[in-house]
PDB file of C-alpha atoms in Angstrom:
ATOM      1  CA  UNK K 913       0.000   0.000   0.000  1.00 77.00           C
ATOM      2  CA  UNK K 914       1.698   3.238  -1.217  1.00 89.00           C
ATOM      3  CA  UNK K 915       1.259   5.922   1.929  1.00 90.00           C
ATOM      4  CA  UNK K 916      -0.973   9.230   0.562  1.00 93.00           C
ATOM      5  CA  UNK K 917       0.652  11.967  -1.225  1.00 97.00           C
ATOM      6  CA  UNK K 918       3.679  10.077  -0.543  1.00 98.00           C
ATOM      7  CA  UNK K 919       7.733  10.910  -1.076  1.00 98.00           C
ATOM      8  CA  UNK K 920       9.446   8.517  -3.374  1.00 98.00           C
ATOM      9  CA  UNK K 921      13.554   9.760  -2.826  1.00 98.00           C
ATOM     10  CA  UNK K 922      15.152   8.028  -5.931  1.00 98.00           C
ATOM     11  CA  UNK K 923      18.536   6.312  -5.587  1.00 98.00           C
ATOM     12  CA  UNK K 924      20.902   6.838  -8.403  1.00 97.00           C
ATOM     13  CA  UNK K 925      22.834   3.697  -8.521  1.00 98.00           C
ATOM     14  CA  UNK K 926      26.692   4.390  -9.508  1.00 98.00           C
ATOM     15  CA  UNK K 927      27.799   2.647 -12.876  1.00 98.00           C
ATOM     16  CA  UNK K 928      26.997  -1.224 -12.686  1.00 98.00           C
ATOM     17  CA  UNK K 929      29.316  -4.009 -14.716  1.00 98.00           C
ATOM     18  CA  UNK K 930      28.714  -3.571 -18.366  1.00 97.00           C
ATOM     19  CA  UNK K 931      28.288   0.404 -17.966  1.00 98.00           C
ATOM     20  CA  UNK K 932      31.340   2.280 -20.030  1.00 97.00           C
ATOM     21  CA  UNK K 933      31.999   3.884 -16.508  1.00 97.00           C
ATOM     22  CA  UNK K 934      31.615   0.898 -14.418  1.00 98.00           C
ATOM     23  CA  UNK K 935      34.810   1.396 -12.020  1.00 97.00           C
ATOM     24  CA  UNK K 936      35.598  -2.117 -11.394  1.00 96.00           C
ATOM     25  CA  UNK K 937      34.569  -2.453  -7.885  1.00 97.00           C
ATOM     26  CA  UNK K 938      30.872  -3.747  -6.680  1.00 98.00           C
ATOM     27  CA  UNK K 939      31.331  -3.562  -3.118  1.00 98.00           C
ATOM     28  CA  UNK K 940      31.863   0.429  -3.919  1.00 98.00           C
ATOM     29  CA  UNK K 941      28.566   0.777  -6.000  1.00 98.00           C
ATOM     30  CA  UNK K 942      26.905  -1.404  -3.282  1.00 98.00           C
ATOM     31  CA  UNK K 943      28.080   0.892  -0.256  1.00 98.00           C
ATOM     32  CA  UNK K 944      27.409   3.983  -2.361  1.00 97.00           C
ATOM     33  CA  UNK K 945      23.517   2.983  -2.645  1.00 98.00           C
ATOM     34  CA  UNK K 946      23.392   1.552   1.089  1.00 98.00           C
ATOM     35  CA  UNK K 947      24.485   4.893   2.188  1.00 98.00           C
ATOM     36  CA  UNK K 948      21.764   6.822   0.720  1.00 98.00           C
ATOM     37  CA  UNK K 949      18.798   4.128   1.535  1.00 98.00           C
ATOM     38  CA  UNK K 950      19.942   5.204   5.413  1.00 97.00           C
ATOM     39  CA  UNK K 951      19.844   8.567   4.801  1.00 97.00           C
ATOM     40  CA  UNK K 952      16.701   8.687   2.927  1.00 98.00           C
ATOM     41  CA  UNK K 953      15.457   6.789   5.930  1.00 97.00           C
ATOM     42  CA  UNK K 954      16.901   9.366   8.378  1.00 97.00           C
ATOM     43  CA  UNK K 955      15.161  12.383   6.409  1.00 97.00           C
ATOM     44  CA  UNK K 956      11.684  10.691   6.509  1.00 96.00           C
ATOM     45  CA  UNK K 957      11.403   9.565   3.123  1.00 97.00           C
ATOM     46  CA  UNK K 958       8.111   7.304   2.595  1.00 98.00           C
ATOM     47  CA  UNK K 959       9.343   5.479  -0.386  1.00 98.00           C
ATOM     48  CA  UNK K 960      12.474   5.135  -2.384  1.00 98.00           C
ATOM     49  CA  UNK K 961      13.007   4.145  -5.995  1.00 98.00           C
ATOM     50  CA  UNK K 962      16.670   2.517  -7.448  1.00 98.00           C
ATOM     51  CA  UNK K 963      17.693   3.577 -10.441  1.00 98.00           C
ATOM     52  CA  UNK K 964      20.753   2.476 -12.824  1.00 98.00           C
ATOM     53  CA  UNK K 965      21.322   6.457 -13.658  1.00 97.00           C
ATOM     54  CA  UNK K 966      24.598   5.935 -13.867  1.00 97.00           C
ATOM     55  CA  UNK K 967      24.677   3.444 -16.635  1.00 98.00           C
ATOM     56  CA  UNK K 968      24.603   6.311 -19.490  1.00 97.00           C
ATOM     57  CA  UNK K 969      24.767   6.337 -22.352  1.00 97.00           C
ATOM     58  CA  UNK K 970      21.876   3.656 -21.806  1.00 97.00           C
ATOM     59  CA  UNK K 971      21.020   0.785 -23.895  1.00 98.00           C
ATOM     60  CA  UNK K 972      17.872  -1.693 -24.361  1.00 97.00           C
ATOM     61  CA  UNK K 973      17.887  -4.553 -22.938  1.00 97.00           C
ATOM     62  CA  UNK K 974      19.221  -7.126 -22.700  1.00 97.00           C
ATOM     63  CA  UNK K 975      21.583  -5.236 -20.048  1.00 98.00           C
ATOM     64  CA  UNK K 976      24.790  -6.732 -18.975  1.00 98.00           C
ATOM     65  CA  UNK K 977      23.916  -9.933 -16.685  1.00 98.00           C
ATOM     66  CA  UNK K 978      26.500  -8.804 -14.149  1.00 98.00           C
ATOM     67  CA  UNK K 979      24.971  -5.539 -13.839  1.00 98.00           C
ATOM     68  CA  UNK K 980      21.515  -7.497 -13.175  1.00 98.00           C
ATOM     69  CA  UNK K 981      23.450  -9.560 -10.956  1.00 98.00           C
ATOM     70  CA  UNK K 982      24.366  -6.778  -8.419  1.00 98.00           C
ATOM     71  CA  UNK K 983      21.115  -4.710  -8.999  1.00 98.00           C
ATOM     72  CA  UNK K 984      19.742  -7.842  -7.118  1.00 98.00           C
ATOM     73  CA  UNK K 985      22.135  -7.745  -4.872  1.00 98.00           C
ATOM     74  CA  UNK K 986      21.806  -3.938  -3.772  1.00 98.00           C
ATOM     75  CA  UNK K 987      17.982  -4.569  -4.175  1.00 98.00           C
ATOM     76  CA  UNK K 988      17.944  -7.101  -1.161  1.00 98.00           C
ATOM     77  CA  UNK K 989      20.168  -5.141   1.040  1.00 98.00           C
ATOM     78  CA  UNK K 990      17.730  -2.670   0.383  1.00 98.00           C
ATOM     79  CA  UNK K 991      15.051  -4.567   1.213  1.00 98.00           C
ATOM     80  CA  UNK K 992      16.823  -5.198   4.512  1.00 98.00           C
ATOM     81  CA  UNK K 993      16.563  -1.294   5.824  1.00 97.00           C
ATOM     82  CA  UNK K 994      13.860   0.085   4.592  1.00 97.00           C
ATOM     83  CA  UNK K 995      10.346  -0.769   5.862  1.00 96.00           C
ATOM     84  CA  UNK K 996       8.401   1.847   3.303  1.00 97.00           C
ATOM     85  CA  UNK K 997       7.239   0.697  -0.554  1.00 98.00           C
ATOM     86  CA  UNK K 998      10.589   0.714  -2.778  1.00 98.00           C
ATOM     87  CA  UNK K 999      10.709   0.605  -6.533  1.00 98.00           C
ATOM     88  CA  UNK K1000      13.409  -0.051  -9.230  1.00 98.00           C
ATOM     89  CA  UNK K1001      13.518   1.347 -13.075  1.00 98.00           C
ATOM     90  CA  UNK K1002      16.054  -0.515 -15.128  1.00 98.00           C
ATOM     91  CA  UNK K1003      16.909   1.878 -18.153  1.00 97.00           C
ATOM     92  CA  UNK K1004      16.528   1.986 -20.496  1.00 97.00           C
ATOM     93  CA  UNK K1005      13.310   0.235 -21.211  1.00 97.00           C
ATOM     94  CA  UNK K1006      14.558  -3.095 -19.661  1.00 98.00           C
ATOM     95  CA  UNK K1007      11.230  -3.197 -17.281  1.00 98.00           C
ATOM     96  CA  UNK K1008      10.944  -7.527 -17.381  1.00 98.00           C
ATOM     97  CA  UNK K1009      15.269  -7.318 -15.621  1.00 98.00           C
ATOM     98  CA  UNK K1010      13.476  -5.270 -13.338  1.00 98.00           C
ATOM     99  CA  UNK K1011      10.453  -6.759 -12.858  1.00 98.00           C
ATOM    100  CA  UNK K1012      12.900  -9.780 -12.286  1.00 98.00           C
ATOM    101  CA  UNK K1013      14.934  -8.159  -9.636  1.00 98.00           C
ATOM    102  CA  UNK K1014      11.756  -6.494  -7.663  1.00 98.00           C
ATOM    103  CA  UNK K1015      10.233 -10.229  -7.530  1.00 98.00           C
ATOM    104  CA  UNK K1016      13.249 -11.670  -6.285  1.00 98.00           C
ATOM    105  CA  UNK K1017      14.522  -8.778  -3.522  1.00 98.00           C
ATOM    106  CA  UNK K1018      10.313  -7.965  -2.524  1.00 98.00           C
ATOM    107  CA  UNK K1019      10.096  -5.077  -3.696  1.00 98.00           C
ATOM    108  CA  UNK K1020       7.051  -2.861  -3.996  1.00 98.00           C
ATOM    109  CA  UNK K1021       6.974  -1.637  -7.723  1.00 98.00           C
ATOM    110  CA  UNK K1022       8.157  -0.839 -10.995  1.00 98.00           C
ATOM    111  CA  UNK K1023       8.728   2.685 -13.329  1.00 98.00           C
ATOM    112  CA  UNK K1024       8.097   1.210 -16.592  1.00 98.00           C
ATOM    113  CA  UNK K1025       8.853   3.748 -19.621  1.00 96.00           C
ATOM    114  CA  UNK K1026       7.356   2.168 -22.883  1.00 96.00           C
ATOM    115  CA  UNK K1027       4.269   0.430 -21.084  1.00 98.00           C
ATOM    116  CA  UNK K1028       1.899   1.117 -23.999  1.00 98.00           C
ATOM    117  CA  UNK K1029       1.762   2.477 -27.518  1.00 98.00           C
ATOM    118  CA  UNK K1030       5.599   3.431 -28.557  1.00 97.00           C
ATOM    119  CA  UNK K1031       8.046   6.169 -28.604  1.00 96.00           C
ATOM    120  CA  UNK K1032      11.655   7.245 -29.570  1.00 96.00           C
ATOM    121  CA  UNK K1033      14.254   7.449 -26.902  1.00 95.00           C
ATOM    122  CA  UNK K1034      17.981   7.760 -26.939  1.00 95.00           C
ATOM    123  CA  UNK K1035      18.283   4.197 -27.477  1.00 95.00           C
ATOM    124  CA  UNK K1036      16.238   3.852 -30.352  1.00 96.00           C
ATOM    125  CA  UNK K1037      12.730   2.743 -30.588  1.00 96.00           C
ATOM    126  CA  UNK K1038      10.632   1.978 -27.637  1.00 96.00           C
ATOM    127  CA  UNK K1039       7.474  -0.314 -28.146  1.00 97.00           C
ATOM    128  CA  UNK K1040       4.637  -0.942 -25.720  1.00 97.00           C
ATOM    129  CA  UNK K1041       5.344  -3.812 -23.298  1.00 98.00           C
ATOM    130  CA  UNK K1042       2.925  -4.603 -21.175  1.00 98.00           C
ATOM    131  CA  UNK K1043       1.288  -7.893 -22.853  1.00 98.00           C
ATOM    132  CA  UNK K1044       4.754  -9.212 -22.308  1.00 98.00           C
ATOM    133  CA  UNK K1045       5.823  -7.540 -18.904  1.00 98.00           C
ATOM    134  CA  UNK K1046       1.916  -8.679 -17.425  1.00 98.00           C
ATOM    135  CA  UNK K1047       2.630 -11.862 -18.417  1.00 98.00           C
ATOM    136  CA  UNK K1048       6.061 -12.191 -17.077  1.00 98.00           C
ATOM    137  CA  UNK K1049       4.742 -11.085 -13.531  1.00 98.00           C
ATOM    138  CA  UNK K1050       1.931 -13.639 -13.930  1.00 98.00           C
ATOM    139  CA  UNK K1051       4.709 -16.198 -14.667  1.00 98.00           C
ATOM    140  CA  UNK K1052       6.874 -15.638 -11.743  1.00 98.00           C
ATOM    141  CA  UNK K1053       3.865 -15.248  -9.164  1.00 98.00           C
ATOM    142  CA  UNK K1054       4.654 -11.526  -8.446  1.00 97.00           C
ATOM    143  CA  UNK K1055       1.387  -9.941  -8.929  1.00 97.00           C
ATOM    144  CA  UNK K1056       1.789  -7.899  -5.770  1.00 97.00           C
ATOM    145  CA  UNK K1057       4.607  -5.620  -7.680  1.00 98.00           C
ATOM    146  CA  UNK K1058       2.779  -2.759  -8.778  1.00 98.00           C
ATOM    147  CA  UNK K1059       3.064  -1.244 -12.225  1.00 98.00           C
ATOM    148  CA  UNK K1060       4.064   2.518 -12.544  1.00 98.00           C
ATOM    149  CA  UNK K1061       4.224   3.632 -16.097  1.00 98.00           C
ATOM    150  CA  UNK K1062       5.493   6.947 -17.248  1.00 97.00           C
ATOM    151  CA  UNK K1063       2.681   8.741 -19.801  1.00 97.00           C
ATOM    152  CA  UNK K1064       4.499  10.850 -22.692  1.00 94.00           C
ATOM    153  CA  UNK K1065       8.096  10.024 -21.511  1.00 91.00           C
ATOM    154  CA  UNK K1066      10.591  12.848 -20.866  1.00 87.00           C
ATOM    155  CA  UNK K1067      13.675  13.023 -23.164  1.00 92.00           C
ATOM    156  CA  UNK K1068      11.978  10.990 -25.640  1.00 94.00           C
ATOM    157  CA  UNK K1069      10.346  12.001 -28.871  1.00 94.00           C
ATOM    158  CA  UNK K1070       6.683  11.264 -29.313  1.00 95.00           C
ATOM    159  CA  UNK K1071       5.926  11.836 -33.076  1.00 94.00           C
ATOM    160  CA  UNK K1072       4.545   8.327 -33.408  1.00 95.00           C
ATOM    161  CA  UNK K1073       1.849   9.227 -31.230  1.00 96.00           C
ATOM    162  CA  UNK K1074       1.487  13.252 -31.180  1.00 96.00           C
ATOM    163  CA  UNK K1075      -2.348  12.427 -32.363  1.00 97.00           C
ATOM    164  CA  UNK K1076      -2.737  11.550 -28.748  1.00 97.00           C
ATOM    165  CA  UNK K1077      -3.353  13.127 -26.019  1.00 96.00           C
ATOM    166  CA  UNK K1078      -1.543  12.373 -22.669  1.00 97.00           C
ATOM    167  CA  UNK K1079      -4.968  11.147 -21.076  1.00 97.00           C
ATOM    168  CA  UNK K1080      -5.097   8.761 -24.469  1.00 98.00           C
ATOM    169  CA  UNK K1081      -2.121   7.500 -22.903  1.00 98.00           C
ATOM    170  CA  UNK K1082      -3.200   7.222 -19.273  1.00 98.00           C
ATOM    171  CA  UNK K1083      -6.702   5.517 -21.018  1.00 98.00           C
ATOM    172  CA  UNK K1084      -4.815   3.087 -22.607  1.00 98.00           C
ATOM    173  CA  UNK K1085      -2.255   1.986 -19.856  1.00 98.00           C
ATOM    174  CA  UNK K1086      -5.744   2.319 -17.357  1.00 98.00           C
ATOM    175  CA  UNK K1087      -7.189  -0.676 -19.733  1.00 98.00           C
ATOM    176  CA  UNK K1088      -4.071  -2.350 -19.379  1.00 98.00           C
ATOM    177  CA  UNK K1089      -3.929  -2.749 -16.013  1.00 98.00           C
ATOM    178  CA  UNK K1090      -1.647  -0.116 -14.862  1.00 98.00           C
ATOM    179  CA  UNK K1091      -1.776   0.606 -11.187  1.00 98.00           C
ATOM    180  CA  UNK K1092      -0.279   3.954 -11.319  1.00 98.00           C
ATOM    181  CA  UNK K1093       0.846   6.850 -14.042  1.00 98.00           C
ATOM    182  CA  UNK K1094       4.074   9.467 -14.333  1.00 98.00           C
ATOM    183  CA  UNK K1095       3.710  12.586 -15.290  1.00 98.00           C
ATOM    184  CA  UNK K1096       7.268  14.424 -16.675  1.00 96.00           C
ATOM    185  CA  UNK K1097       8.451  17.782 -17.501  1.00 89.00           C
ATOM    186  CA  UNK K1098      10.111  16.950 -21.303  1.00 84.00           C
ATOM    187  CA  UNK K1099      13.739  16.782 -19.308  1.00 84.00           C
ATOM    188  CA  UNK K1100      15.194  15.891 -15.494  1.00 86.00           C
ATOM    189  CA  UNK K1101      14.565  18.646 -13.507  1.00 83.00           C
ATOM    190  CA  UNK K1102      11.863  19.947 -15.519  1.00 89.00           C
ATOM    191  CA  UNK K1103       8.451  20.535 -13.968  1.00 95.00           C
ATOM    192  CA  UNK K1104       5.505  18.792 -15.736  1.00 96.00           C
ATOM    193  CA  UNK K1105       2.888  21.720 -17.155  1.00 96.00           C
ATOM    194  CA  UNK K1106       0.817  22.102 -14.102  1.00 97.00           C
ATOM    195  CA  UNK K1107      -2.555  22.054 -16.622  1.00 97.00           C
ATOM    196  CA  UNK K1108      -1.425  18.794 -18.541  1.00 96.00           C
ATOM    197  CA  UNK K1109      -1.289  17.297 -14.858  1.00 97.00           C
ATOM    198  CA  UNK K1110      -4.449  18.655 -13.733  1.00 98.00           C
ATOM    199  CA  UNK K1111      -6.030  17.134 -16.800  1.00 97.00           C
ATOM    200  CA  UNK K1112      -4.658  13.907 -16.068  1.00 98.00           C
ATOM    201  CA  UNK K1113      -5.509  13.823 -12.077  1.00 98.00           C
ATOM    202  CA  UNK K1114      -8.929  14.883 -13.155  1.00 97.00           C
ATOM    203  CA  UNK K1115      -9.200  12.060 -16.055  1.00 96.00           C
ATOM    204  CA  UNK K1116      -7.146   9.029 -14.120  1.00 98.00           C
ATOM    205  CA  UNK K1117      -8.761   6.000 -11.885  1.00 98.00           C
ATOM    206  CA  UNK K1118      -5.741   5.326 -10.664  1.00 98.00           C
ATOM    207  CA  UNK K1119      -2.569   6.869  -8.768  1.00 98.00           C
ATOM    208  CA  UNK K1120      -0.490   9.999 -10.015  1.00 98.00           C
ATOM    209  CA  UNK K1121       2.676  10.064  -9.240  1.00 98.00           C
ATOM    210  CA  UNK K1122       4.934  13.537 -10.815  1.00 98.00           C
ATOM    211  CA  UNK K1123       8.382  12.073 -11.689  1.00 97.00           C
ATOM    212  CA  UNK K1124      10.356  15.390 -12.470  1.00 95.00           C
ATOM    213  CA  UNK K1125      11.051  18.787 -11.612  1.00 95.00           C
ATOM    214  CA  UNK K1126       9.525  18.983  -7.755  1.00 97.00           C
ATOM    215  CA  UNK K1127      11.600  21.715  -6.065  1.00 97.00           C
ATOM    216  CA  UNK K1128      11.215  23.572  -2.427  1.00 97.00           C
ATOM    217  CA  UNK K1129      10.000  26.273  -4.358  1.00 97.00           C
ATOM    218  CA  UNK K1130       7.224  24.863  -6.438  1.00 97.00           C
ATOM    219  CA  UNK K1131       5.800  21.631  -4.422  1.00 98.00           C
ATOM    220  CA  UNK K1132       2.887  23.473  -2.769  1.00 97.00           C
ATOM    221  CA  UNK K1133       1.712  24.064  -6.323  1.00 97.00           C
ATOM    222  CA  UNK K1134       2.124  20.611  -7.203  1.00 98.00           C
ATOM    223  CA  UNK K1135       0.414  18.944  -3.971  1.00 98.00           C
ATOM    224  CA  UNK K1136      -3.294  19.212  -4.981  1.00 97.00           C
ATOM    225  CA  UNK K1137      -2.855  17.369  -8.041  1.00 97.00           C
ATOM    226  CA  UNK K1138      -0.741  14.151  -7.465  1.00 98.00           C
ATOM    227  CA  UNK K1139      -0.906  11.402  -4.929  1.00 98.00           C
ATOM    228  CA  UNK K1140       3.500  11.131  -5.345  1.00 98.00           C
ATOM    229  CA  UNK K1141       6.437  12.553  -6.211  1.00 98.00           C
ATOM    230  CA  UNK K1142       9.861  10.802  -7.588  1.00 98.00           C
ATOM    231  CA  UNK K1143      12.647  13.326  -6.527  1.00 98.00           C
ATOM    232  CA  UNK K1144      16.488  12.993  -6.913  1.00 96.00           C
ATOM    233  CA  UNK K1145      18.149  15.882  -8.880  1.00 95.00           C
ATOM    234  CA  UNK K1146      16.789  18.691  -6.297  1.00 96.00           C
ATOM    235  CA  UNK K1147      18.607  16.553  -3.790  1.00 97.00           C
ATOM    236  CA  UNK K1148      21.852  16.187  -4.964  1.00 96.00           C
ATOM    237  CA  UNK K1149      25.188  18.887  -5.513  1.00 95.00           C
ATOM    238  CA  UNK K1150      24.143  21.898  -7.049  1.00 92.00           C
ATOM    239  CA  UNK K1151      20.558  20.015  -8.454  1.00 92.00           C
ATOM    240  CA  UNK K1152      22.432  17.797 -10.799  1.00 92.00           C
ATOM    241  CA  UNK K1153      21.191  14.639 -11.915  1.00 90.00           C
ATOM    242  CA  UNK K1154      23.976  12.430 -11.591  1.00 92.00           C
ATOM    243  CA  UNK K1155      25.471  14.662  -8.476  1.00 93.00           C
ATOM    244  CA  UNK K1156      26.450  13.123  -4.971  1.00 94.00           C
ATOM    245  CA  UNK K1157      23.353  13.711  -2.324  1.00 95.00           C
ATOM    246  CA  UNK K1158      23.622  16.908  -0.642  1.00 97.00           C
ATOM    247  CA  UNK K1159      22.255  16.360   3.177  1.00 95.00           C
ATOM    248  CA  UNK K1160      21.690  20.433   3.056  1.00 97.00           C
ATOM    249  CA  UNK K1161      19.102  20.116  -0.145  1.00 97.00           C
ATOM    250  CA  UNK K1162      17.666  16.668   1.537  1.00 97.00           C
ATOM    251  CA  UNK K1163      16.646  17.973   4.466  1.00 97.00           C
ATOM    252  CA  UNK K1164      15.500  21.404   2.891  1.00 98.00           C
ATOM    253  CA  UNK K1165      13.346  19.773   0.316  1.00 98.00           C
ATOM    254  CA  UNK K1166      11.841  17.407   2.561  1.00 98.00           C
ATOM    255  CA  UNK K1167      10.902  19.828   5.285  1.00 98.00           C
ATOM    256  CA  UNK K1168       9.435  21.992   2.269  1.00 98.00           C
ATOM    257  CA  UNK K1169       7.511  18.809   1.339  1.00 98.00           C
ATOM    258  CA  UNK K1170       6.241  17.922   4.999  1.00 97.00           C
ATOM    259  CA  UNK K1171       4.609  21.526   4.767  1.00 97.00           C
ATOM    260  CA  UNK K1172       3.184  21.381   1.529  1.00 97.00           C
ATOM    261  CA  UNK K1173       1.725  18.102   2.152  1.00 97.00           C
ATOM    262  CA  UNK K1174       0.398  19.256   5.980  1.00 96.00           C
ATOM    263  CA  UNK K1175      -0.806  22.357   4.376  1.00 93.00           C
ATOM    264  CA  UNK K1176      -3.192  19.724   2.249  1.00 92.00           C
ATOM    265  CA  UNK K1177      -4.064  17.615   4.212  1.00 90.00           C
ATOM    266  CA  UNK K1178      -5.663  20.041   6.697  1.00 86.00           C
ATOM    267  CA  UNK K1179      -7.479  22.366   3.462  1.00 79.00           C
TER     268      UNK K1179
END
């Protein structure tokens, strides 16, 4: 059960084997993502997400079987300290390794990019998988991992469906048994259009989770209108994406986010 209006703090795994910056060490990129699942913890964090950021430039699957190898392994440890919901996104597109690792380590859910219709990321062409991912869970007994798909991907070109709208796209995943949607600004650290989210809170039967952009600044704005929120570049050195966390921008974002969401909750 995902908490209301809940913080998801996402963990940017370091390069994993197979990445062209993989560093040669796994107990390194193990200890790395350890350290931030405790301080996520610390800072009151309701849910965390693990990400293979670090693995750019990214490639469709199938990703390096050593790098799926200690993605389980961090996944577990994971599992170990953290009570809350977690989540894993395997990029880019490789949602069945990661439906694979959440089944094995317990975990909560998946961020699926490509769930239905089809798009054009950096990789190359993205098409809809979730006959094939839906089946996959069926086949390994995990339907108690939720499905989070992203609607209208960021950094991704959507010619081959710009005669959609993005509540098409929530429609369609909704009739494919999604259990939740993400809603992106077109980059990281870009802030969904407020309207296009409205629109889709106001259309969707089932959870809305904003994957981009939140800042102290803005999150009051955003609160009415989803029931999450994926952070990780507001948290880290100087808001980069694939920065170290900064403790000073953890504990000032979430203390802006405890307001925002008490602020709600009591309206």
């Amino acid at each position: 059960m995902m908490p209301a209006k809940f913080l998801a703090a996402m963990i940017g795994v370091l390069p994993l084997p197979g990445a062209p910056r993989y560093a040669g060490s796994s107990k390194a990129v193990i200890s790395s993502a350890l350290a931030d699942v405790d301080r996520y913890l610390k800072a009151g964090a309701d849910v965390i997400v693990l990400e293979n950021s670090h693995d750019i430039p990214y490639i469709k699957p199938p990703l390096d079987p050593l790098g799926i190898a200690l993605m389980k392994r961090i996944a577990k440890e994971a599992r170990k300290r953290f009570d809350g919901p977690i989540g894993i996104q395997m990029l880019e597109a490789a949602n069945e390794s990661a439906l694979e690792i959440a089944c094995e380590a317990d975990l909560d859910f998946l961020r699926v990019e490509g769930y239905v219709f089809a798009h054009i990321g950096g990789a190359g062409l993205i098409e809809g998988c979730a006959g094939r991912l839906m089946r996959k869970r069926a086949e390994l007994g995990c339907g108690n991992v939720k499905i989070f798909c992203d609607v209208k991907k960021k950094h991704c070109s959507h010619a081959l469906t710009a005669d959609l709208d993005i509540t098409d796209v929530v429609k369609q995943a909704e009739f494919f048994f999604v259990d939740g949607v993400v809603v992106t600004g077109p980059r990281t650290g870009e802030s969904p259009e407020l309207k296009e989210l409205r629109r889709v809170k106001e259309s969707a039967r089932v959870l809305v989770v904003v994957g981009s952009g939140m800042t102290p600044q803005n999150i009051s704005r955003y609160m009415p209108w989803a029931d999450g929120f994926v952070v990780g570049s507001v948290l880290r050195e100087d808001g980069r994406f694939l920065g170290r966390l900064d403790p000073r921008r953890l504990r000032t974002f979430v203390s802006a986010f405890q307001e925002a969401r008490d602020h709600e909750w009591h309206t």
